[in-house]
Coordinates of N, CA and C in Angstrom, one line a residue:
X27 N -10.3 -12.0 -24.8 CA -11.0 -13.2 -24.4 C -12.0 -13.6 -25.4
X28 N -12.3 -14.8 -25.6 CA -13.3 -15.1 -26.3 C -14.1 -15.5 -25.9
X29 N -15.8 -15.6 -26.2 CA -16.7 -16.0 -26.1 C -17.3 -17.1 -24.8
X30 N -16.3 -18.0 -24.7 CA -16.3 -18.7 -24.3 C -15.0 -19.2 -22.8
X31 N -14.7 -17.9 -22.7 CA -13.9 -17.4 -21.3 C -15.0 -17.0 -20.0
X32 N -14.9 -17.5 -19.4 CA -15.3 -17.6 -18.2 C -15.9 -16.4 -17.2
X33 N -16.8 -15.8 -16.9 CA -16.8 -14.6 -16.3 C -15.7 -14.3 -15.3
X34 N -15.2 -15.6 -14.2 CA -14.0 -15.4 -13.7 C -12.9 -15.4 -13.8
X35 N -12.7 -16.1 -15.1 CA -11.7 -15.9 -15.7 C -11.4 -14.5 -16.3
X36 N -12.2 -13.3 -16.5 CA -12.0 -12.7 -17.3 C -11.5 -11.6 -15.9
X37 N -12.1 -11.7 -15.0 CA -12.4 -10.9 -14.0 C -10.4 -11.4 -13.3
X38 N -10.1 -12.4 -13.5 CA -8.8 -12.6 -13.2 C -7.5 -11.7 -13.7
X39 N -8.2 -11.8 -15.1 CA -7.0 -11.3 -16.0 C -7.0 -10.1 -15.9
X40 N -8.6 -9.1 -15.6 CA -8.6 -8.0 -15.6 C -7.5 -7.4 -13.9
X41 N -8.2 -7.9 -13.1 CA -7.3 -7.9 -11.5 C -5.7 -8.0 -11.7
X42 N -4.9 -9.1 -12.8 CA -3.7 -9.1 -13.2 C -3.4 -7.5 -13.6
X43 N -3.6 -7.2 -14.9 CA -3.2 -6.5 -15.7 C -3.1 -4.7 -14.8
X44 N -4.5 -4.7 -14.1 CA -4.4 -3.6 -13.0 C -3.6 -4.1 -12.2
X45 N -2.9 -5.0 -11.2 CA -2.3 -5.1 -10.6 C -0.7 -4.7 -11.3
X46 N -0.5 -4.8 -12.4 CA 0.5 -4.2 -12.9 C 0.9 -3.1 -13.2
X47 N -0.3 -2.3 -13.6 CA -0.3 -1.0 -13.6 C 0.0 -0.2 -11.8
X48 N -0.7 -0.7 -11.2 CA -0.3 -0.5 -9.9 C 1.1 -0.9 -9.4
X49 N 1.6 -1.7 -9.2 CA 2.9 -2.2 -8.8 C 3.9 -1.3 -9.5
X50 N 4.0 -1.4 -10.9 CA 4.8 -0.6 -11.9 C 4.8 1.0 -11.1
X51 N 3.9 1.4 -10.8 CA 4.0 3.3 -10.7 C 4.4 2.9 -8.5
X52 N 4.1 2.1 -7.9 CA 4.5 1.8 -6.1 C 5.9 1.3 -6.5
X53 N 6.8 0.7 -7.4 CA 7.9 0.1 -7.4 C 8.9 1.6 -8.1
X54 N 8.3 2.3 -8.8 CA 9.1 3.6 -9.3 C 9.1 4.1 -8.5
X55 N 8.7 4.4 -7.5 CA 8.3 5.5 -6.4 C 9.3 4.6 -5.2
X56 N 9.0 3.8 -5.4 CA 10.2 3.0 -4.0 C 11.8 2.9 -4.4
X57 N 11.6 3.0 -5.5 CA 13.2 3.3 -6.5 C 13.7 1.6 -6.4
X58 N 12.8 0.9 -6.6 CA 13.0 -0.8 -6.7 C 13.3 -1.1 -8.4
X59 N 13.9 -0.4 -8.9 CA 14.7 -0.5 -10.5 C 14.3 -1.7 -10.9
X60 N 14.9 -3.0 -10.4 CA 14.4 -4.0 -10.6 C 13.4 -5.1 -11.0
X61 N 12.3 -4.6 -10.0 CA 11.6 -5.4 -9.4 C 10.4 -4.1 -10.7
X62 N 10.5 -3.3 -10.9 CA 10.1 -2.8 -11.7 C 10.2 -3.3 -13.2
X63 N 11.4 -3.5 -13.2 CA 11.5 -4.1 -14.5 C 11.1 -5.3 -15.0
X64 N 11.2 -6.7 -14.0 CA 10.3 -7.5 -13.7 C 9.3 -7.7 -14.4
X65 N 8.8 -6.4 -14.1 CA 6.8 -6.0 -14.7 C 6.6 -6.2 -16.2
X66 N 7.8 -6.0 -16.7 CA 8.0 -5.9 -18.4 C 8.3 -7.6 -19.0
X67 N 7.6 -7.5 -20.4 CA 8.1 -9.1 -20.9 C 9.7 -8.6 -21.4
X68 N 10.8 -9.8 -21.6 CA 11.6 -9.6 -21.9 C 12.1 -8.2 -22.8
X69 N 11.3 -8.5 -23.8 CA 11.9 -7.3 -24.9 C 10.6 -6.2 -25.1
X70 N 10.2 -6.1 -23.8 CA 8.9 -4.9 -23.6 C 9.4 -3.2 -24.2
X71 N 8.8 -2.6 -24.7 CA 9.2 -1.3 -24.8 C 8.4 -0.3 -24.4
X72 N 9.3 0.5 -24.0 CA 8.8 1.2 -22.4 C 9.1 3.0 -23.5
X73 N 8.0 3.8 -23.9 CA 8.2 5.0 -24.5 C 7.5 6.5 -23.1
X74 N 8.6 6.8 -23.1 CA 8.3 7.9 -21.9 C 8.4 9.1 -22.5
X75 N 7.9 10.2 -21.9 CA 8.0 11.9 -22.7 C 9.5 12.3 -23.0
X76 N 9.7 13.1 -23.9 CA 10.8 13.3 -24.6 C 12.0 12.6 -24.3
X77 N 12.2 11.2 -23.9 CA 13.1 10.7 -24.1 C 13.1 9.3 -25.4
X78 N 14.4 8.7 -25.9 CA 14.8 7.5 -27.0 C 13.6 6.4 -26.0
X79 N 12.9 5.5 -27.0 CA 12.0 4.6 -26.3 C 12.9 3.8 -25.8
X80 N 12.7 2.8 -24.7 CA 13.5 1.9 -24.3 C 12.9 0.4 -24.3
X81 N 14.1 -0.6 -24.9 CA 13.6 -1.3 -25.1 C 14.1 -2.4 -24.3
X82 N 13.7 -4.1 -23.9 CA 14.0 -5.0 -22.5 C 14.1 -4.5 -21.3
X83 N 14.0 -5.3 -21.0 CA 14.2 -5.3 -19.1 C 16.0 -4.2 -18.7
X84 N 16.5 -4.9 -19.2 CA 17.9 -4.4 -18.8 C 17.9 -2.7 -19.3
X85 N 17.2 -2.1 -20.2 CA 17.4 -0.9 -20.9 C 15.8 -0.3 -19.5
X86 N 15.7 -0.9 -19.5 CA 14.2 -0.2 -18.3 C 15.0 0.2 -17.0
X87 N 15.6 -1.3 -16.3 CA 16.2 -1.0 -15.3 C 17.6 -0.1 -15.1
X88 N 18.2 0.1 -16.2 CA 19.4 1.2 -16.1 C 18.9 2.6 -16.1
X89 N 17.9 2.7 -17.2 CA 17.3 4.1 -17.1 C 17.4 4.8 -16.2
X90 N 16.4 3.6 -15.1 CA 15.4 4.0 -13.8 C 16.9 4.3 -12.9
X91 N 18.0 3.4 -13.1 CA 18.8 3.4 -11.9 C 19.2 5.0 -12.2
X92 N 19.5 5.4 -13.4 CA 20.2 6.9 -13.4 C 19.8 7.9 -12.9
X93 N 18.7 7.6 -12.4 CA 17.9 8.4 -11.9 C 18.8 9.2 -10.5
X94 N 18.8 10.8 -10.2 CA 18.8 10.7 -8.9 C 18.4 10.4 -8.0
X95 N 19.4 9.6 -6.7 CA 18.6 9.3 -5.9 C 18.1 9.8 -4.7
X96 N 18.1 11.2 -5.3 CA 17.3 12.4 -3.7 C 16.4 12.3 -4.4
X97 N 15.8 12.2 -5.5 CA 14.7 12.0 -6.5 C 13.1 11.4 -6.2
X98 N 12.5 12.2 -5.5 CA 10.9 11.7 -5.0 C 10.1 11.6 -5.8
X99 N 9.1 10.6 -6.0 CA 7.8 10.3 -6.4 C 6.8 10.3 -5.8
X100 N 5.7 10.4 -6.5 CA 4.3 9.8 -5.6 C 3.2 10.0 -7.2
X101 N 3.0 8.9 -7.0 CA 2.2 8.5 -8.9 C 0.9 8.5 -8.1
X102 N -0.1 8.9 -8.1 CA -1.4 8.9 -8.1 C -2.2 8.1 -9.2
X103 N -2.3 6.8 -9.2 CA -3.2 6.1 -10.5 C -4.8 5.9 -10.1
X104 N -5.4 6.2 -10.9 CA -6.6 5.8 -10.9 C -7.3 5.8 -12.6
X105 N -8.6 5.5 -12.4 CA -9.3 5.6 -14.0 C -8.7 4.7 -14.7
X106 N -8.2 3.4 -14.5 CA -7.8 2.3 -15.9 C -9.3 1.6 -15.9
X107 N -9.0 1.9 -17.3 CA -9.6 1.3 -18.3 C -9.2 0.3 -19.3
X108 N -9.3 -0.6 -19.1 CA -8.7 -1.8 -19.3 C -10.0 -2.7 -20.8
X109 N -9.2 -3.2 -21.6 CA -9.8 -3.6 -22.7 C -9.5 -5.3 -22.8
X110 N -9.8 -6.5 -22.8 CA -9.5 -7.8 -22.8 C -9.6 -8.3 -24.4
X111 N -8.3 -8.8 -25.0 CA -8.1 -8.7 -26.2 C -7.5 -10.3 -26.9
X112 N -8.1 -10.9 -26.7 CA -7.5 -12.3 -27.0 C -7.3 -13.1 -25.7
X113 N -6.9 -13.9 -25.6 CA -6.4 -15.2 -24.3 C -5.5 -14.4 -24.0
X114 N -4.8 -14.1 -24.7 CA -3.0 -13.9 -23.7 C -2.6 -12.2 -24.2
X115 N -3.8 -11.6 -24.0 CA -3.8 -9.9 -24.7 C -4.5 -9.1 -24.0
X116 N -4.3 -7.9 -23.3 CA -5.3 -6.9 -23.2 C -4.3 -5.6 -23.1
X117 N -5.5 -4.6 -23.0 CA -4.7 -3.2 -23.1 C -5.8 -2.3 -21.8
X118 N -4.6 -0.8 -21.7 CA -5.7 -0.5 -21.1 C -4.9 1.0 -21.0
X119 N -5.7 2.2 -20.5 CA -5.3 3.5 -21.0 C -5.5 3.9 -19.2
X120 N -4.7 4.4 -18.6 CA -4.8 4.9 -16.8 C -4.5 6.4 -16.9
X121 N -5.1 7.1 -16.0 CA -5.1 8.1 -15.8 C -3.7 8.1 -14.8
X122 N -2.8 9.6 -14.2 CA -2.2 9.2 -13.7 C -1.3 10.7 -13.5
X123 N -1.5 11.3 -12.1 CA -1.2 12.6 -11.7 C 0.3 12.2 -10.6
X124 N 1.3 12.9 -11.2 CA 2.5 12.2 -10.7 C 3.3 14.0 -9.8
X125 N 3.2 13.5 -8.8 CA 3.9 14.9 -7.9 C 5.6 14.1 -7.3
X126 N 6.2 14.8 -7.1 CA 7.7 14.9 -7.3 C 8.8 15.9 -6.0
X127 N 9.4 15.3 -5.5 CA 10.3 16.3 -4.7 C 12.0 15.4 -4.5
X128 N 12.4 16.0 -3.6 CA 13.5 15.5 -2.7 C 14.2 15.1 -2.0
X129 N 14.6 14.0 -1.6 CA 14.7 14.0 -0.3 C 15.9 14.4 0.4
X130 N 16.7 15.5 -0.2 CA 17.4 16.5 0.5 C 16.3 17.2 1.0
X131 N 15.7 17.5 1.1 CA 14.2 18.5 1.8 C 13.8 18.2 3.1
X132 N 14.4 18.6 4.3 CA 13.5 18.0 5.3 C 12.0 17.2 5.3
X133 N 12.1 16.1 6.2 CA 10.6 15.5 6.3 C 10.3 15.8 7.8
X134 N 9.3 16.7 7.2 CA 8.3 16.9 8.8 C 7.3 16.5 9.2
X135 N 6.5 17.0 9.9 CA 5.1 16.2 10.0 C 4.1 16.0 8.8
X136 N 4.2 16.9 8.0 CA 3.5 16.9 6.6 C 4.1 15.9 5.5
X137 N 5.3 15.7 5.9 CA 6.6 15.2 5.0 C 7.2 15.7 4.0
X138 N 7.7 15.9 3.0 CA 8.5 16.6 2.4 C 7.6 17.8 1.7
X139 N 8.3 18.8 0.9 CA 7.8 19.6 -0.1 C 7.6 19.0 -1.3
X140 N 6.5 19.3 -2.1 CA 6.4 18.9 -3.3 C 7.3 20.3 -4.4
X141 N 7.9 19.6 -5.7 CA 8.1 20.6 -6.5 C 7.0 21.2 -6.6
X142 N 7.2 22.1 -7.1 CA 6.3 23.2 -7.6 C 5.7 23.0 -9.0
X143 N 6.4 21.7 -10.2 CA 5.6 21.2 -10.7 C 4.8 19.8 -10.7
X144 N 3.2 19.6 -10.6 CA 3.1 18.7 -11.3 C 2.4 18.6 -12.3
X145 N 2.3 17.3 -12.5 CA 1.8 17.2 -14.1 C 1.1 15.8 -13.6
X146 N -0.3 15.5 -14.5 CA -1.3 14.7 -15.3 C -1.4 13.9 -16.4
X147 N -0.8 12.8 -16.3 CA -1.0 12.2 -17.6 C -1.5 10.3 -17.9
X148 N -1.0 10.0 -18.9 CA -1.6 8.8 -19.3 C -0.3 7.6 -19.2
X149 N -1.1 6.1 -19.2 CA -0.5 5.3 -19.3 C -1.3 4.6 -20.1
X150 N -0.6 4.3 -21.5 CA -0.9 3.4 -22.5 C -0.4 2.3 -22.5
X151 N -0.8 1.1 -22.0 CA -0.3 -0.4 -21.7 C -0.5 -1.5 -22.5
X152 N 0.0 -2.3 -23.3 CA 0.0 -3.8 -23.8 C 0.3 -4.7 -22.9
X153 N -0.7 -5.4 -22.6 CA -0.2 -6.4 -22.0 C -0.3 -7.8 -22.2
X154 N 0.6 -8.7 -21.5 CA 0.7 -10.1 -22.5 C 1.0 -11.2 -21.4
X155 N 0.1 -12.4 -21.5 CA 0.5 -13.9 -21.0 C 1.5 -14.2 -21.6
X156 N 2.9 -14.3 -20.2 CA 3.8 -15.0 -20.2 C 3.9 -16.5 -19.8
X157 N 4.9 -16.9 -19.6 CA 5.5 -18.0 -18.8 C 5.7 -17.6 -16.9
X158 N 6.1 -16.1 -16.9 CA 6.2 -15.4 -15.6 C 4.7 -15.3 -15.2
X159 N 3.6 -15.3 -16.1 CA 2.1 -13.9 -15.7 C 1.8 -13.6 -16.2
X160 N 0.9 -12.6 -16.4 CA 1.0 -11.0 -17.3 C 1.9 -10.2 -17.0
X161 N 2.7 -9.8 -17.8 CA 3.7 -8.8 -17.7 C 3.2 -7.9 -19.1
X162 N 3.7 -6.2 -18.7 CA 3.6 -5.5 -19.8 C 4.3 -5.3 -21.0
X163 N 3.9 -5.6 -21.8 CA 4.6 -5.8 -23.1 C 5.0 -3.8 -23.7
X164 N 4.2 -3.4 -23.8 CA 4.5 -2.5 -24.4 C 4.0 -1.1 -23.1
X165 N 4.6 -0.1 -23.0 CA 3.7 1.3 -22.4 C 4.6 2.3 -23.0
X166 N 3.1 3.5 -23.2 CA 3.8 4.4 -23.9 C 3.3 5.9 -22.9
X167 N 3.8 6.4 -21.9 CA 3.8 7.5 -21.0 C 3.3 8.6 -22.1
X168 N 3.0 9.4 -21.2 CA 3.0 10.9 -21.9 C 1.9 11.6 -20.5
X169 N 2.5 13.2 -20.6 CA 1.7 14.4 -20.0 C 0.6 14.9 -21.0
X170 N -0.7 14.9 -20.1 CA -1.4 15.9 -20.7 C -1.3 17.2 -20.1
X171 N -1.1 17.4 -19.2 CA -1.2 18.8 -18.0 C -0.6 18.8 -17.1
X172 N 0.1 20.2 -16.8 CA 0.8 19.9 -15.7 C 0.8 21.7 -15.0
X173 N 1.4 21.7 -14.1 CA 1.1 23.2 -13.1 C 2.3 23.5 -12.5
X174 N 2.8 24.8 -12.7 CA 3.8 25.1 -12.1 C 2.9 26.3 -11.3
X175 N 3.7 26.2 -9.3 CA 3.4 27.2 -8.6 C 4.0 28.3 -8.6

């Protein structure tokens, strides 16, 4: 943003850009492949732990589809930190503790079991004014920590 950007304007972009980071990790977890992909600009590249980076929409949403689908999530985001970097630019670094099970697993009152690992990590985001929004241009995942029971 420059100088001459608006306090609520800035406060807009900032609410955008979080809202992406949020939607992005509720749409993985719902196993909505698409609507995840969505979140990305066309030729966004999406770099996750030890896997080839991936690059567009169509290389995001096949990934995600391969996924099993007894395959649970639950992304815990909080702590973004978000940086405003031009008119049609910002970045921002999220904390982000991701627990995991199956839904071959009975759901009971508690609901399912969690694996026995999780792990702690980051979300490194580019993000960019489109013609769609902000959508994320670039994220690059990674674990800092993680716990096996």
């Amino acid at each position: 943003m420059n100088e001459s950007t608006s306090p609520q304007l800035q406060l807009l972009v900032e609410k955008a850009c979080r809202d992406l980071v949020m939607d992005a990790a509720a749409r993985t977890d719902a196993q909505d492949h698409a609507g995840l992909a969505a979140l990305f600009t066309p030729d966004a590249v999406l770099v996750r732990p030890g896997a080839a980076p991936l690059q567009g929409r169509a290389a995001i949403e096949a990934s995600y589809r391969e996924r099993p689908a007894e395959r649970l999530t639950a992304h815990l985001v909080c702590g973004i930190r978000l940086t405003l970097g031009g008119d049609a630019r910002a970045s921002a670094v999220t904390q982000v503790l991701v627990w995991s099970g199956s839904r071959a697993d009975e759901d009971g009152p508690m609901g399912r079991p969690a694996a026995a690992r999780q792990a702690l990590g980051q979300f490194e985001d580019s993000f960019e004014l489109t013609a769609e929004g902000w959508r994320i241009a670039r994220r690059v995942a990674r674990f800092a920590l993680y716990r096996d029971q």
